Amino acid sequence: AKDYELRQYETAKWVSTVIRGETQKEAMRQGFWKLFHYIQGKNEKEMKIDMTVPVTCLIKSGCTDFKISFFVAFEHQDSPPQPTDSEVFIEERKAAAIFVRSFGGFASPEKYAEEAAVLARILRSRGQPFHEDFFYTAGYDSPFKLFNRHNEVWYFKK
């Protein structure tokens, strides 16, 4: 469809942290830096790992906990170094079919929520079953990239 796509993601490992009781914007900032320190060597192997995209944030309805995640680079998928920060963990996300809506510009929490609402409305109108109680935001660009930015919202297909 022109207003969204359905992607199949394979099982993969992500490095994540949960930030509680902050605004989404502040949780993203804090979470990003915790994960950035991990890829800069704050791990059991003191290994630097390339930055990957997207950076995702799990948004649950009525919840002020935000799970921020970096995709673990392909060369480290089999055995990513363990974090040394007790608030950072490796998780395996199972294979899933995901409805994706893409948009440009600088994404704010409000813009992500607006795009997620649009995607949810489209999916409902087309009778597509999806998990409505949560969605992910996905950012692909450095804050220094000014043009042709790429952002997404994801709903998991039921």
XYZ file of N, CA and C in Angstrom:
474
model
N 0.850 -1.189 0.000
C 0.000 0.000 0.000
C 0.887 1.240 0.000
N 0.393 2.332 -0.538
C 1.246 3.523 -0.626
C 1.445 4.212 0.720
N 0.534 3.970 1.674
C 0.639 4.682 2.955
C 1.272 3.851 4.075
N 1.586 2.587 3.786
C 2.327 1.750 4.742
C 2.859 0.538 4.002
N 3.743 -0.224 4.658
C 4.203 -1.488 4.077
C 4.179 -2.558 5.149
N 4.138 -3.797 4.709
C 4.211 -4.939 5.621
C 5.564 -5.586 5.396
N 6.390 -5.638 6.449
C 7.727 -6.235 6.360
C 7.785 -7.485 7.224
N 8.616 -8.421 6.805
C 8.889 -9.609 7.612
C 10.300 -9.457 8.164
N 10.423 -9.399 9.488
C 11.730 -9.310 10.127
C 12.094 -10.671 10.688
N 13.340 -11.053 10.514
C 13.833 -12.317 11.067
C 14.179 -12.127 12.543
N 14.323 -13.230 13.268
C 14.773 -13.186 14.662
C 16.123 -12.469 14.706
N 16.286 -11.564 15.661
C 17.539 -10.810 15.756
C 17.754 -10.314 17.177
N 19.020 -10.060 17.502
C 19.378 -9.531 18.818
C 19.484 -8.008 18.755
N 19.036 -7.394 19.856
C 19.077 -5.948 20.037
C 19.685 -5.687 21.410
N 20.385 -4.575 21.560
C 20.854 -4.152 22.876
C 19.889 -3.064 23.327
N 19.387 -3.199 24.565
C 18.289 -2.358 25.019
C 18.496 -1.855 26.438
N 17.720 -0.831 26.767
C 17.636 -0.333 28.132
C 16.225 0.214 28.332
N 15.739 0.167 29.560
C 14.418 0.702 29.864
C 14.598 1.934 30.747
N 14.002 3.037 30.317
C 14.043 4.283 31.085
C 12.627 4.495 31.631
N 12.539 4.653 32.943
C 11.230 4.747 33.602
C 10.942 6.166 34.085
N 9.681 6.559 33.939
C 9.194 7.781 34.573
C 9.707 9.080 34.006
N 10.217 9.061 32.783
C 10.661 10.297 32.130
C 9.726 10.568 30.954
N 9.833 11.752 30.379
C 9.115 12.003 29.133
C 9.765 11.152 28.053
N 9.043 10.925 26.974
C 9.596 10.120 25.886
C 10.885 10.740 25.343
N 10.891 12.059 25.196
C 12.075 12.741 24.655
C 13.281 12.543 25.579
N 13.071 12.698 26.882
C 14.159 12.525 27.853
C 14.581 11.059 27.934
N 13.615 10.149 27.864
C 13.936 8.715 27.881
C 14.790 8.352 26.668
N 14.454 8.904 25.517
C 15.252 8.643 24.307
C 16.677 9.160 24.487
N 16.809 10.343 25.065
C 18.147 10.918 25.260
C 18.965 10.038 26.202
N 18.390 9.729 27.374
C 19.108 8.914 28.360
C 19.415 7.518 27.807
N 18.417 6.924 27.174
C 18.588 5.575 26.631
C 19.634 5.535 25.543
N 19.609 6.529 24.662
C 20.598 6.586 23.585
C 22.010 6.581 24.167
N 22.253 7.422 25.195
C 23.610 7.524 25.727
C 24.042 6.240 26.438
N 23.124 5.584 27.151
C 23.471 4.299 27.785
C 23.899 3.285 26.724
N 23.141 3.222 25.626
C 23.449 2.263 24.562
C 24.689 2.681 23.781
N 24.879 3.984 23.610
C 26.068 4.471 22.915
C 27.326 4.091 23.700
N 27.278 4.217 25.039
C 28.432 3.822 25.863
C 28.718 2.326 25.691
N 27.663 1.523 25.591
C 27.837 0.077 25.355
C 28.616 -0.159 24.062
N 28.201 0.477 22.948
C 28.899 0.226 21.678
C 30.281 0.881 21.638
N 30.512 1.838 22.533
C 31.834 2.472 22.605
C 32.805 1.674 23.482
N 32.355 0.538 24.026
C 33.273 -0.322 24.765
C 32.871 -0.616 26.192
N 31.716 -0.100 26.648
C 31.266 -0.416 28.011
C 30.551 -1.764 27.977
N 31.378 -2.806 27.690
C 30.887 -4.175 27.616
C 32.010 -5.098 28.063
N 31.678 -6.355 28.304
C 32.653 -7.274 28.912
C 33.913 -7.466 28.076
N 33.831 -7.257 26.777
C 35.016 -7.417 25.923
C 35.716 -6.083 25.667
N 35.177 -4.993 26.255
C 35.690 -3.643 26.007
C 35.842 -3.391 24.511
N 34.866 -3.912 23.769
C 34.903 -3.883 22.312
C 34.082 -2.710 21.785
N 34.660 -2.000 20.814
C 33.883 -0.981 20.107
C 33.092 -1.682 19.019
N 31.829 -1.294 18.909
C 30.919 -1.896 17.938
C 30.365 -0.769 17.078
N 30.253 -1.019 15.787
C 29.708 0.010 14.898
C 28.281 0.358 15.288
N 27.948 1.631 15.169
C 26.579 2.108 15.373
C 25.711 1.537 14.252
N 24.536 1.097 14.605
C 23.602 0.573 13.611
C 22.299 1.358 13.684
N 21.484 1.185 12.674
C 20.142 1.756 12.682
C 19.174 0.629 12.369
N 17.929 0.765 12.788
C 17.374 1.942 13.450
C 17.606 1.928 14.952
N 17.363 3.086 15.567
C 17.237 3.178 17.018
C 15.730 3.113 17.263
N 15.303 2.125 18.065
C 13.855 1.989 18.293
C 13.490 2.370 19.713
N 12.229 2.718 19.878
C 11.675 3.008 21.193
C 10.309 2.347 21.264
N 10.124 1.499 22.269
C 8.852 0.816 22.482
C 7.933 1.734 23.280
N 6.767 2.004 22.721
C 5.757 2.860 23.352
C 4.563 1.980 23.688
N 4.227 1.882 24.977
C 3.061 1.097 25.400
C 1.972 2.050 25.872
N 0.744 1.748 25.499
C -0.389 2.596 25.902
C -0.427 2.760 27.415
N -0.542 4.016 27.870
C -0.706 4.301 29.293
C 0.478 3.952 30.167
N 1.662 3.832 29.581
C 2.853 3.417 30.343
C 3.947 4.471 30.183
N 4.654 4.765 31.280
C 5.744 5.746 31.198
C 7.118 5.080 31.200
N 7.153 3.773 30.896
C 8.437 3.091 30.682
C 8.694 3.072 29.181
N 9.914 3.404 28.787
C 10.277 3.402 27.378
C 11.484 2.487 27.196
N 11.370 1.513 26.289
C 12.511 0.633 25.999
C 13.176 1.140 24.728
N 14.422 1.591 24.876
C 15.198 2.103 23.755
C 16.177 1.004 23.342
N 16.347 0.814 22.036
C 17.172 -0.294 21.542
C 17.982 0.101 20.321
N 19.174 -0.519 20.226
C 19.995 -0.474 19.019
C 20.006 -1.884 18.456
N 19.930 -2.008 17.151
C 20.107 -3.295 16.487
C 21.563 -3.715 16.671
N 21.798 -4.977 17.031
C 23.172 -5.482 17.167
C 23.696 -5.764 15.757
N 24.862 -5.203 15.434
C 25.456 -5.366 14.106
C 25.510 -6.849 13.712
N 25.322 -7.113 12.419
C 25.247 -8.497 11.926
C 26.426 -9.355 12.369
N 27.642 -8.777 12.375
C 28.810 -9.590 12.735
C 28.838 -9.990 14.210
N 27.982 -9.370 15.036
C 27.934 -9.692 16.472
C 26.642 -10.403 16.869
N 25.765 -10.716 15.890
C 24.478 -11.333 16.212
C 24.637 -12.650 16.972
N 25.630 -13.469 16.605
C 25.784 -14.783 17.248
C 26.185 -14.677 18.710
N 27.083 -13.742 19.018
C 27.524 -13.612 20.413
C 27.908 -12.171 20.719
N 26.905 -11.328 20.926
C 27.218 -9.937 21.266
C 27.892 -9.850 22.633
N 28.855 -8.928 22.795
C 29.472 -8.791 24.114
C 28.432 -8.384 25.155
N 28.540 -8.941 26.346
C 27.574 -8.626 27.405
C 27.829 -7.218 27.941
N 26.768 -6.470 28.197
C 26.930 -5.128 28.769
C 27.499 -5.203 30.189
N 28.231 -4.175 30.577
C 28.701 -4.096 31.962
C 27.819 -3.166 32.789
N 26.958 -2.390 32.130
C 25.972 -1.554 32.826
C 24.770 -2.450 33.127
N 24.394 -2.549 34.395
C 23.303 -3.453 34.799
C 21.950 -3.041 34.203
N 21.845 -1.808 33.695
C 20.584 -1.348 33.108
C 20.523 -1.554 31.591
N 21.565 -2.166 31.031
C 21.617 -2.442 29.594
C 21.593 -3.957 29.425
N 20.827 -4.450 28.468
C 20.713 -5.902 28.275
C 20.586 -6.248 26.796
N 20.935 -7.489 26.487
C 20.769 -8.019 25.134
C 19.437 -8.757 25.105
N 18.638 -8.493 24.090
C 17.367 -9.219 23.947
C 17.280 -9.792 22.544
N 16.582 -10.909 22.455
C 16.322 -11.489 21.145
C 14.863 -11.243 20.804
N 14.641 -10.544 19.702
C 13.276 -10.323 19.224
C 12.971 -11.406 18.202
N 11.863 -12.077 18.402
C 11.452 -13.162 17.506
C 11.050 -12.601 16.142
N 11.115 -13.460 15.133
C 10.673 -13.082 13.791
C 9.241 -12.565 13.872
N 8.928 -11.556 13.078
C 7.601 -10.956 13.143
C 7.265 -10.253 11.839
N 5.960 -10.196 11.572
C 5.440 -9.382 10.471
C 5.067 -8.033 11.077
N 5.573 -6.959 10.477
C 5.401 -5.627 11.060
C 4.867 -4.659 10.011
N 3.808 -3.943 10.397
C 3.269 -2.870 9.557
C 4.112 -1.623 9.824
N 4.596 -1.004 8.752
C 5.529 0.120 8.874
C 4.977 1.330 8.118
N 4.997 2.474 8.797
C 4.669 3.745 8.136
C 5.897 4.640 8.242
N 6.379 5.128 7.102
C 7.584 5.968 7.046
C 7.204 7.436 6.885
N 8.058 8.305 7.426
C 7.866 9.754 7.258
C 9.202 10.453 7.422
N 9.285 11.669 6.907
C 10.541 12.422 6.931
C 10.571 13.474 8.024
N 11.595 14.299 7.964
C 11.730 15.412 8.905
C 12.313 14.999 10.235
N 12.337 15.953 11.163
C 12.806 15.682 12.521
C 11.613 15.167 13.309
N 11.709 13.961 13.835
C 10.570 13.344 14.519
C 10.558 13.724 15.993
N 9.421 14.185 16.453
C 9.203 14.470 17.875
C 8.299 13.370 18.422
N 8.213 13.237 19.743
C 7.248 12.272 20.299
C 5.828 12.519 19.768
N 5.467 13.787 19.592
C 4.134 14.113 19.086
C 3.956 13.641 17.646
N 4.994 13.828 16.837
C 4.928 13.406 15.434
C 4.849 11.879 15.345
N 5.644 11.176 16.166
C 5.563 9.707 16.176
C 4.152 9.259 16.562
N 3.567 9.871 17.593
C 2.223 9.496 18.049
C 1.194 9.762 16.954
N 1.346 10.881 16.278
C 0.431 11.247 15.192
C 0.521 10.221 14.049
N 1.738 9.860 13.660
C 1.927 8.887 12.567
C 1.426 7.499 12.978
N 1.633 7.128 14.233
C 1.132 5.838 14.728
C -0.391 5.816 14.690
N -1.019 6.933 15.051
C -2.488 7.016 15.020
C -3.004 6.890 13.589
N -2.304 7.516 12.650
C -2.692 7.414 11.233
C -2.571 5.961 10.769
N -1.442 5.325 11.087
C -1.240 3.926 10.690
C -2.312 3.032 11.304
N -2.598 3.205 12.577
C -3.620 2.393 13.253
C -4.979 2.569 12.573
N -5.308 3.807 12.243
C -6.592 4.095 11.576
C -6.666 3.378 10.221
N -5.587 3.447 9.441
C -5.546 2.794 8.124
C -5.696 1.276 8.284
N -4.944 0.703 9.227
C -4.988 -0.755 9.417
C -6.388 -1.207 9.823
N -7.012 -0.469 10.745
C -8.380 -0.815 11.168
C -9.344 -0.731 9.991
N -9.207 0.332 9.202
C -10.141 0.535 8.074
C -9.992 -0.567 7.025
N -8.821 -1.199 6.973
C -8.586 -2.266 5.992
C -8.723 -3.655 6.606
N -9.167 -3.703 7.868
C -9.393 -4.994 8.518
C -8.127 -5.776 8.797
N -7.014 -5.070 8.960
C -5.731 -5.731 9.240
C -5.567 -5.892 10.749
N -5.501 -7.125 11.266
C -5.341 -7.300 12.715
C -3.903 -6.982 13.156
N -3.792 -6.183 14.230
C -2.466 -5.816 14.735
C -2.548 -5.617 16.244
N -1.390 -5.656 16.891
C -1.320 -5.435 18.346
C -1.434 -3.928 18.585
N -2.585 -3.517 19.122
C -2.884 -2.093 19.255
C -2.358 -1.477 20.548
N -1.901 -2.307 21.502
C -1.515 -1.779 22.813
C -0.074 -1.272 22.864
N 0.663 -1.421 21.772
C 2.029 -0.893 21.735
C 2.441 -0.636 20.291
N 3.432 0.247 20.132
C 4.071 0.432 18.828
C 5.521 0.814 19.074
N 6.319 0.694 18.033
C 7.718 1.105 18.094
C 7.919 2.340 17.237
N 8.782 3.234 17.697
C 9.299 4.294 16.839
C 10.654 3.795 16.341
N 11.015 4.209 15.139
C 12.310 3.816 14.578
C 12.922 5.038 13.904
N 14.118 5.407 14.358
C 14.842 6.534 13.776
C 16.091 6.034 13.081
N 16.384 6.590 11.934
C 17.490 6.101 11.109
C 18.627 7.088 10.942
N 18.468 8.327 11.417
C 19.459 9.355 11.093
C 20.125 9.959 12.315
N 21.362 10.384 12.110
C 22.088 11.150 13.121
C 21.362 12.484 13.314
N 21.450 13.047 14.532
C 20.830 14.365 14.739
C 21.440 15.440 13.840
N 22.618 15.158 13.271
C 23.314 16.144 12.445
C 22.864 16.108 10.989
N 22.120 15.069 10.616
C 21.609 14.999 9.246
C 20.399 15.926 9.149
N 20.451 16.861 8.218
C 19.408 17.877 8.144
C 18.340 17.580 7.094
N 18.697 16.863 6.032
C 17.775 16.664 4.922
C 17.548 15.178 4.663
N 16.439 14.890 3.995
C 16.104 13.508 3.617
C 16.146 12.548 4.801
N 15.581 12.980 5.902
C 15.559 12.155 7.111
C 14.516 11.053 6.958
N 14.752 9.928 7.654
C 13.846 8.780 7.560
C 13.463 8.295 8.958
N 12.168 8.267 9.224
C 11.620 7.796 10.500
C 10.490 6.827 10.198
N 10.196 5.965 11.173
C 9.111 5.007 10.990
C 8.371 4.780 12.298
N 7.128 4.317 12.171
C 6.379 3.746 13.294
C 6.022 2.320 12.883
N 6.061 1.408 13.872
C 5.826 -0.017 13.609
C 4.717 -0.541 14.495
N 3.765 -1.249 13.894
C 2.787 -2.055 14.631
C 3.002 -3.506 14.228
N 2.960 -4.411 15.210
C 3.154 -5.828 14.927
C 1.834 -6.452 14.480
N 1.897 -7.215 13.400
C 0.719 -7.909 12.879
C 0.337 -9.034 13.833
N -0.981 -9.228 14.017
C -1.475 -10.344 14.850
C -1.514 -11.598 14.004
